[in-house]
Short mmCIF file of N, CA and C in Angstrom, two decimals:
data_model
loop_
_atom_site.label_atom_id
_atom_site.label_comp_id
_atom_site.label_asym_id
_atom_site.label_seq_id
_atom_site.Cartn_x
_atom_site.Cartn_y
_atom_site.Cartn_z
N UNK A 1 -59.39 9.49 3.40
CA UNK A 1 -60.38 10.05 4.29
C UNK A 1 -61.08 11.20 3.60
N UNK A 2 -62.29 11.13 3.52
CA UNK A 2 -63.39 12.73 2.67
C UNK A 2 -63.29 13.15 3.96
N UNK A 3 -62.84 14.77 3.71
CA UNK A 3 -63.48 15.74 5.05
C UNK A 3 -64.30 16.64 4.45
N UNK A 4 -64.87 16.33 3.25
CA UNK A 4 -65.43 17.36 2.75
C UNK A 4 -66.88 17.04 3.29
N UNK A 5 -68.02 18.18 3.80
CA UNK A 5 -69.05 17.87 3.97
C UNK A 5 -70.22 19.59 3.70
N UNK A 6 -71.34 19.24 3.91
CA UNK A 6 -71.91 20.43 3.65
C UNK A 6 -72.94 20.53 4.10
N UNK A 7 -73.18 19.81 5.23
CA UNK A 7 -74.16 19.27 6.52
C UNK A 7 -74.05 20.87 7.39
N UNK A 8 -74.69 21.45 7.39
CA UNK A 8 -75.14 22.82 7.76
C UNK A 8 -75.93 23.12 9.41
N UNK A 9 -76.53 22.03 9.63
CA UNK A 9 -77.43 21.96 11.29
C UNK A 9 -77.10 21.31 12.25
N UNK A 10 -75.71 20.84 12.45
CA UNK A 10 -75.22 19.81 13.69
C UNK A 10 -73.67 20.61 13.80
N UNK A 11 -73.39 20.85 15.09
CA UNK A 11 -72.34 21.45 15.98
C UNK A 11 -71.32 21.11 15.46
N UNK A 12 -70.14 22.06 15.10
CA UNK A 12 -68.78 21.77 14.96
C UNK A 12 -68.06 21.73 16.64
N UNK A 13 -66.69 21.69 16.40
CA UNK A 13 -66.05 21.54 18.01
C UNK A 13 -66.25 22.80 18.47
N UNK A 14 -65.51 23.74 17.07
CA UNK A 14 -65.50 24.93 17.44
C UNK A 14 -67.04 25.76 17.93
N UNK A 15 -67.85 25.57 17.32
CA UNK A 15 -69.01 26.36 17.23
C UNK A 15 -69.93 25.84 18.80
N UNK A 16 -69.56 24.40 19.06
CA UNK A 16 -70.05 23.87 19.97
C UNK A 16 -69.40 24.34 21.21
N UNK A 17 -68.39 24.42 21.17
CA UNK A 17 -67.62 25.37 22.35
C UNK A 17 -68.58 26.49 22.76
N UNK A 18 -68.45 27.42 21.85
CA UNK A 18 -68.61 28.81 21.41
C UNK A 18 -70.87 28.79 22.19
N UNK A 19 -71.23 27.54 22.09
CA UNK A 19 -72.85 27.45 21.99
C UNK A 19 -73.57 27.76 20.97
N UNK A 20 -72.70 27.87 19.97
CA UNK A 20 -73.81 28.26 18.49
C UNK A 20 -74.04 26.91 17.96
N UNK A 21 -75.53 27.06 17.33
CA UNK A 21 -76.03 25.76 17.20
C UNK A 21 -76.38 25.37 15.35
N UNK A 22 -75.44 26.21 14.60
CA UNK A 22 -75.37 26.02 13.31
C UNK A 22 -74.42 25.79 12.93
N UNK A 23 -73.52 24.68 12.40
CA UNK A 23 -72.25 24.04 11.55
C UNK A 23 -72.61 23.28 11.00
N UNK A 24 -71.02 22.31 11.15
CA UNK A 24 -70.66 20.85 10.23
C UNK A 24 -70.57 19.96 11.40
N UNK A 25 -71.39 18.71 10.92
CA UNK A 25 -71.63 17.54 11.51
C UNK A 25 -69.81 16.71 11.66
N UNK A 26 -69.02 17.12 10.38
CA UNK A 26 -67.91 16.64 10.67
C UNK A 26 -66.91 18.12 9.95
N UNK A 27 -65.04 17.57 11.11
CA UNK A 27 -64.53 18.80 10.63
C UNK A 27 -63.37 17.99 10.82
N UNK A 28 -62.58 18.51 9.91
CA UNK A 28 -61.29 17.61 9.60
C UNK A 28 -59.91 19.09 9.77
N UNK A 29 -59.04 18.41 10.51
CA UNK A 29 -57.50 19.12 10.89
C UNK A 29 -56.20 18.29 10.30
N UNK A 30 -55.50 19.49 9.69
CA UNK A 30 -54.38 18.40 9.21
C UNK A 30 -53.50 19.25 9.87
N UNK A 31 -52.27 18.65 10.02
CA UNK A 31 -50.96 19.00 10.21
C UNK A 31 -49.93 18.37 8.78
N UNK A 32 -49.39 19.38 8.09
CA UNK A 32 -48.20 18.91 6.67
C UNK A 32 -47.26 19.39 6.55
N UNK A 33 -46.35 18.33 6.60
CA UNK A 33 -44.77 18.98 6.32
C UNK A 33 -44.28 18.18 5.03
N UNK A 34 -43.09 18.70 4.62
CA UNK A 34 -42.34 17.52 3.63
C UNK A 34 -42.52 16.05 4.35
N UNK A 35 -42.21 15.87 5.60
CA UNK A 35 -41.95 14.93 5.62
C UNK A 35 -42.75 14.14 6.74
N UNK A 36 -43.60 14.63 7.18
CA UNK A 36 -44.66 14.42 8.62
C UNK A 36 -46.21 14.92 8.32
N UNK A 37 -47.67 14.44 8.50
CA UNK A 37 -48.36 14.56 8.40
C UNK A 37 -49.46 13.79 9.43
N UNK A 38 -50.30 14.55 9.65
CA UNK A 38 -51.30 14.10 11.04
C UNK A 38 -52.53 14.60 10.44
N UNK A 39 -53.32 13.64 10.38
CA UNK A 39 -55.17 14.07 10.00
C UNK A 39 -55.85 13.95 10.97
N UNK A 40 -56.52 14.62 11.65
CA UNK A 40 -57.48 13.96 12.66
C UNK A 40 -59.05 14.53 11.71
N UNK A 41 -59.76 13.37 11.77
CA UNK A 41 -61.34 13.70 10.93
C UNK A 41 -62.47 13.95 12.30
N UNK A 42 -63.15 14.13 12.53
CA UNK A 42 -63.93 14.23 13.49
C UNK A 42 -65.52 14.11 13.42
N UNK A 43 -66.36 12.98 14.03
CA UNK A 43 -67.77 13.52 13.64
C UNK A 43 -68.64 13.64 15.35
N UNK A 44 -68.96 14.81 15.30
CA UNK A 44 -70.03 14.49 15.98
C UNK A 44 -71.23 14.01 16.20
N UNK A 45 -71.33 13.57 17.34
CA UNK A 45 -72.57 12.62 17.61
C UNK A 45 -72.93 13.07 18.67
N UNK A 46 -73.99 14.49 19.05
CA UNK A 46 -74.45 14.57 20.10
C UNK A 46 -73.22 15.19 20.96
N UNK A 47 -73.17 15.12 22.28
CA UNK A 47 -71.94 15.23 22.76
C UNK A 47 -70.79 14.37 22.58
N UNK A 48 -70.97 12.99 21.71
CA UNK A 48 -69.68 12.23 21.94
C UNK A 48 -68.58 12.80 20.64
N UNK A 49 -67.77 12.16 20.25
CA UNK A 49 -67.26 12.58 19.17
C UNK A 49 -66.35 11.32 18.95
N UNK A 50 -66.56 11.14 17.51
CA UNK A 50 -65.89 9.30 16.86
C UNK A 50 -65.49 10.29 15.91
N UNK A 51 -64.36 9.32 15.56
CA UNK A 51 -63.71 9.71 13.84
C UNK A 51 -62.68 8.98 13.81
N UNK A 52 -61.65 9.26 12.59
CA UNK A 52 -60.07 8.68 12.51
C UNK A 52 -59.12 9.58 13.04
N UNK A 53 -57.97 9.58 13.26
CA UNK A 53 -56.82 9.64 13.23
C UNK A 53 -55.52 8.76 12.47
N UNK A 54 -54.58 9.86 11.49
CA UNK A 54 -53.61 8.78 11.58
C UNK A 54 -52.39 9.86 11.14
N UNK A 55 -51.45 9.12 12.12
CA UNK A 55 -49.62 9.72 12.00
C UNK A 55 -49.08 9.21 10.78
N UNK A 56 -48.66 9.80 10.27
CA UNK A 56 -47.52 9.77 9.00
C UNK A 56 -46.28 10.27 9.74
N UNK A 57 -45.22 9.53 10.10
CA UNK A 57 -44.72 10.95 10.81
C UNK A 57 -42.92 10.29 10.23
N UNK A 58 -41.78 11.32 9.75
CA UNK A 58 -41.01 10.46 9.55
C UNK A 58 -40.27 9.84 10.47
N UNK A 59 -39.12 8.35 9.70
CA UNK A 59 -38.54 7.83 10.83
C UNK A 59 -39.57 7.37 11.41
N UNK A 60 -40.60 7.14 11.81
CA UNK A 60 -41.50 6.43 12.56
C UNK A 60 -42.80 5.47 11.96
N UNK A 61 -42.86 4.55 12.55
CA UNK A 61 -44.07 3.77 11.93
C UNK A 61 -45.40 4.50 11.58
N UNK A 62 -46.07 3.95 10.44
CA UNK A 62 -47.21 4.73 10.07
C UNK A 62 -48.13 4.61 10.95
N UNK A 63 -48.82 5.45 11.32
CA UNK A 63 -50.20 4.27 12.35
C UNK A 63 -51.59 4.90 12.23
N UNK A 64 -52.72 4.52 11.94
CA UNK A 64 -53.86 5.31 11.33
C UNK A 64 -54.82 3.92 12.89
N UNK A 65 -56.35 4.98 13.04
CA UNK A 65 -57.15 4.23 13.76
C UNK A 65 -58.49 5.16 13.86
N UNK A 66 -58.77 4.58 14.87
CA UNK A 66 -60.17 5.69 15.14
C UNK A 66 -60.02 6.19 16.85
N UNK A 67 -61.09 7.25 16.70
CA UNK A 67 -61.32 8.04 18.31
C UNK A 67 -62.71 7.73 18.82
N UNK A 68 -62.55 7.70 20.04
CA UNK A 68 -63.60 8.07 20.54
C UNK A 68 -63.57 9.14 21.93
N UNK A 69 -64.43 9.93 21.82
CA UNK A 69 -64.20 10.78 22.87
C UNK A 69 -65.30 11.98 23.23
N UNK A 70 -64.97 13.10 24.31
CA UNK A 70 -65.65 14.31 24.24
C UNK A 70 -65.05 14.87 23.99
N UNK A 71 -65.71 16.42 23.77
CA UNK A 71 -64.53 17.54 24.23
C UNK A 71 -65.38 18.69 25.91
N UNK A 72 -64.02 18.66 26.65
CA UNK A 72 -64.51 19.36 27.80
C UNK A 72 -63.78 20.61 27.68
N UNK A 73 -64.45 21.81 28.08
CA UNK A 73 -63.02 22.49 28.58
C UNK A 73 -62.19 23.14 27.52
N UNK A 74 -62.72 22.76 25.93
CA UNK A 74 -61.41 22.90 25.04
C UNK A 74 -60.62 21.65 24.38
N UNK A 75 -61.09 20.87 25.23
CA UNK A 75 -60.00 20.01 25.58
C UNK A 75 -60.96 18.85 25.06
N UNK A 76 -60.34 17.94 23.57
CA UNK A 76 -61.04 16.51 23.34
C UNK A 76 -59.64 15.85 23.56
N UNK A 77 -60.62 14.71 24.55
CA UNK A 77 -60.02 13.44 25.25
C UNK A 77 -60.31 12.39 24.50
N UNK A 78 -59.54 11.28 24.39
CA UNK A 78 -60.68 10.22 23.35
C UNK A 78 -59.41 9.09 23.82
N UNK A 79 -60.33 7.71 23.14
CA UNK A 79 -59.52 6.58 22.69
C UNK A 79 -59.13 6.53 21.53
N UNK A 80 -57.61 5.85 21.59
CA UNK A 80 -57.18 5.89 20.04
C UNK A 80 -56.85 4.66 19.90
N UNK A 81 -57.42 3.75 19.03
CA UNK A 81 -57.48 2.33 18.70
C UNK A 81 -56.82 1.84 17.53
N UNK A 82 -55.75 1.84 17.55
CA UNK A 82 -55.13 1.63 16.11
C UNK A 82 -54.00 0.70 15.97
N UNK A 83 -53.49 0.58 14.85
CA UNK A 83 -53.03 -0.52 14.24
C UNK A 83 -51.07 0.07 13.75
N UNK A 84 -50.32 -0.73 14.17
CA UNK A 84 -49.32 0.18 13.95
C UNK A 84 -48.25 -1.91 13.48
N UNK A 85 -47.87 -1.64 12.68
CA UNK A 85 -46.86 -3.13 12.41
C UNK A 85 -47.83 -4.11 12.70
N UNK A 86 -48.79 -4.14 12.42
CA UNK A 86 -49.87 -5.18 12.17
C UNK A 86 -50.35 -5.61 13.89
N UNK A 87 -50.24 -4.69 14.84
CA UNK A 87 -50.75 -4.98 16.18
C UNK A 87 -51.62 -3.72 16.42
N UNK A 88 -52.44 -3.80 17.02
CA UNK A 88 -53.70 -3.39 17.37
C UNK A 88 -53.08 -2.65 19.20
N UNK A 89 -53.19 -1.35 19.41
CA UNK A 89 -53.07 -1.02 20.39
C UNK A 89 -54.11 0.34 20.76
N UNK A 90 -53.94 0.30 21.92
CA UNK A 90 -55.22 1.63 22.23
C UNK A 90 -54.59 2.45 23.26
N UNK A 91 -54.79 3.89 22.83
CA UNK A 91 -53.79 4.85 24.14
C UNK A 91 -54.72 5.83 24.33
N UNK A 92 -54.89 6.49 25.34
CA UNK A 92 -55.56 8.42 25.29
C UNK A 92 -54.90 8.91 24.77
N UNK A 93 -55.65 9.97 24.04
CA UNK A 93 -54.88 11.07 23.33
C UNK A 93 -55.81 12.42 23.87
N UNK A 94 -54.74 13.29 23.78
CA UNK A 94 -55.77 14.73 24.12
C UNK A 94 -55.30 15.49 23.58
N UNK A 95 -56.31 16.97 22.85
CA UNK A 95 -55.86 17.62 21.91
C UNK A 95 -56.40 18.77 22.50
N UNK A 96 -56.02 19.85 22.27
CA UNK A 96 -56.38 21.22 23.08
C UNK A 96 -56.86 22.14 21.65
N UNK A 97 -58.56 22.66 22.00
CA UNK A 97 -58.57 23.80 20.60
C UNK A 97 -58.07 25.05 20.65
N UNK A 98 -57.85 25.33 19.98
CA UNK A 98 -57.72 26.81 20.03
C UNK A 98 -58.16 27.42 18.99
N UNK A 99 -59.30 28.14 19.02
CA UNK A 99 -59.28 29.02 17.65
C UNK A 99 -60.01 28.01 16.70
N UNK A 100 -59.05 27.57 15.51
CA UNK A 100 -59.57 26.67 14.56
C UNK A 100 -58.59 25.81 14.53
N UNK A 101 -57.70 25.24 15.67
CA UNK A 101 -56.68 24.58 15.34
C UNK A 101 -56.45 24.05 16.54
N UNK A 102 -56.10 22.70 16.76
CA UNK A 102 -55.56 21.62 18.02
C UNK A 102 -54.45 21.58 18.09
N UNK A 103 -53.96 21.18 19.47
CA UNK A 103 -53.03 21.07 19.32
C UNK A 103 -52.45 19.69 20.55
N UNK A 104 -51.75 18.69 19.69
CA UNK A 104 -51.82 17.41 20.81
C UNK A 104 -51.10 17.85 22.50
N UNK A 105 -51.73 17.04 23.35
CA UNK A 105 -51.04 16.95 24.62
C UNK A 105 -50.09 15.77 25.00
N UNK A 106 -49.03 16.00 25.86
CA UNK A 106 -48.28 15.02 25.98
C UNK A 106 -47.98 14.73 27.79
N UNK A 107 -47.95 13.59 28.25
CA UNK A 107 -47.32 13.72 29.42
C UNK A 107 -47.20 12.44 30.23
N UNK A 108 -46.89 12.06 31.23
CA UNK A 108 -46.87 11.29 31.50
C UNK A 108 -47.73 10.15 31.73
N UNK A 109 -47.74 9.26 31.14
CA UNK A 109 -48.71 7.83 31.13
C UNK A 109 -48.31 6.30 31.54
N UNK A 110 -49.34 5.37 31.45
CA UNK A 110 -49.35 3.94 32.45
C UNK A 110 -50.57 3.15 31.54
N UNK A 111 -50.12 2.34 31.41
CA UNK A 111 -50.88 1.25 31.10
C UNK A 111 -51.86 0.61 32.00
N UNK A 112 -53.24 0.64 31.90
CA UNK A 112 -54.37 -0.02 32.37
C UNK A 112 -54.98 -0.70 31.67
N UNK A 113 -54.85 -1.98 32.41
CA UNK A 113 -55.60 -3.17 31.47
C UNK A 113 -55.85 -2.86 29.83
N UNK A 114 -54.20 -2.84 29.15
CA UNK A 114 -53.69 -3.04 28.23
C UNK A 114 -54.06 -1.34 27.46
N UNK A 115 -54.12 -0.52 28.54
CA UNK A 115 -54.70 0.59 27.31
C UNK A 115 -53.41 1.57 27.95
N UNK A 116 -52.57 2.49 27.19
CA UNK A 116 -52.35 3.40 27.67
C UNK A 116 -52.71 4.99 28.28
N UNK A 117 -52.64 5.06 29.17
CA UNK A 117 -54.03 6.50 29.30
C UNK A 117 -52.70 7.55 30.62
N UNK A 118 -53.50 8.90 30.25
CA UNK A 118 -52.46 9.89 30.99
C UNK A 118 -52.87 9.41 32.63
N UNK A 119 -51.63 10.02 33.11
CA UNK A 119 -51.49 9.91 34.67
C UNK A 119 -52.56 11.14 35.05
N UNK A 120 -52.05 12.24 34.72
CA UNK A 120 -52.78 13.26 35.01
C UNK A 120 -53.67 14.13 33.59
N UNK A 121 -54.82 14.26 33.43
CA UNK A 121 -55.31 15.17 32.20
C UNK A 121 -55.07 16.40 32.54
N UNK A 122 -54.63 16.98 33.90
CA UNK A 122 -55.03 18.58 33.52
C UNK A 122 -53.25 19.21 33.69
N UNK A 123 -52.37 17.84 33.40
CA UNK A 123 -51.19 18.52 33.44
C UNK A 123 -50.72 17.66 32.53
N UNK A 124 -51.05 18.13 31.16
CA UNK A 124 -50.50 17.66 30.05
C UNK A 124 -50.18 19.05 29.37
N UNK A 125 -49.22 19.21 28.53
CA UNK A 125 -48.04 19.99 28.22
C UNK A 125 -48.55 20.12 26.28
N UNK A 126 -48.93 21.18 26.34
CA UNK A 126 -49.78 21.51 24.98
C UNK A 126 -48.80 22.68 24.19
N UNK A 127 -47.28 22.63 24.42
CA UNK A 127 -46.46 23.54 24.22
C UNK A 127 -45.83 23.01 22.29
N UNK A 128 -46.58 22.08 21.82
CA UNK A 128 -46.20 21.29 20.68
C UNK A 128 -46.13 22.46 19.56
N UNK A 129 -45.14 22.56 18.78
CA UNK A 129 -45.29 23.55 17.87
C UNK A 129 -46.03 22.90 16.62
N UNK A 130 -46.53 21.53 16.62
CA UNK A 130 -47.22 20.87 16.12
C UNK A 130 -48.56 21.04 16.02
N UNK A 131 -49.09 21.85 15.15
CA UNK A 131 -50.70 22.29 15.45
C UNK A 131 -51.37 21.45 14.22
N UNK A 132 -52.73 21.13 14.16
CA UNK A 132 -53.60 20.53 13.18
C UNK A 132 -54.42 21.58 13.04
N UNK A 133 -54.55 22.50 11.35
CA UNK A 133 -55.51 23.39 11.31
C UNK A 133 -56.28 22.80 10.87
N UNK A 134 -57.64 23.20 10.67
CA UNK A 134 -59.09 22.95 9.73
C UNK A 134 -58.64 23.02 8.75
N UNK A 135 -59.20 21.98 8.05
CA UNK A 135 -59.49 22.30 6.65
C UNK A 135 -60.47 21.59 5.67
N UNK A 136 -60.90 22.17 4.47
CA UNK A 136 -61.92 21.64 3.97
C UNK A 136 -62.70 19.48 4.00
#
């Protein structure tokens, strides 16, 4: 994945929050450990926001895909469409900003017509010591 960019006149998450109308068209967050790693890339489009995601995480299957989503509130909601042991599945994911850094939400969820998505969005549990900072 390039997160490198140098696109200067289209809204970051952060800056778009904030109402300033000068950034990066795309902004990339990692999370790295020895042994666990999470990229989320991000581009905006206007208000929507597409990009990748993908878990490295250990003990667990690899699984990389794409998003689609907004951000409200702080708060980007999206679809996550990805591929994990050669099957194709799609769940919500929600990530909370803070600052220059997300941080995933977790909580209880249900399957609708094959997608997994939260029961409730505004009581998802953002207590993850798992953060994704910016980076180049």
């Amino acid at each position: 994945m390039a997160c490198n960019s140098n696109n200067e006149n289209v809204e970051s998450a952060d800056s778009k929050l904030a109402g300033q109308a000068k950034s990066k068209a795309l902004n990339c967050y990692r999370y790295a450990t020895i042994s666990d790693t999470i990229v989320l890339k991000l581009i905006h489009i206007g208000d929507a926001i597409t990009g990748t995601l993908v878990y490295n995480l250990k003990e667990k299957d690899r699984n990389m895909g794409t998003i689609r989503g907004a951000i409200r509130d702080s708060v980007l909601v999206a679809d996550y469409t990805f591929m994990s042991e050669g099957i194709q599945s799609v769940r919500q994911v929600a990530f909370k900003l803070e600052g220059s850094s997300f941080t995933e939400g977790y909580g209880d969820s249900y399957d609708s017509n094959g997608k997994t998505v939260f029961r409730n969005l505004d009581s998802l549990d953002y207590s993850s010591r798992i953060q994704l900072t910016e980076i180049a």
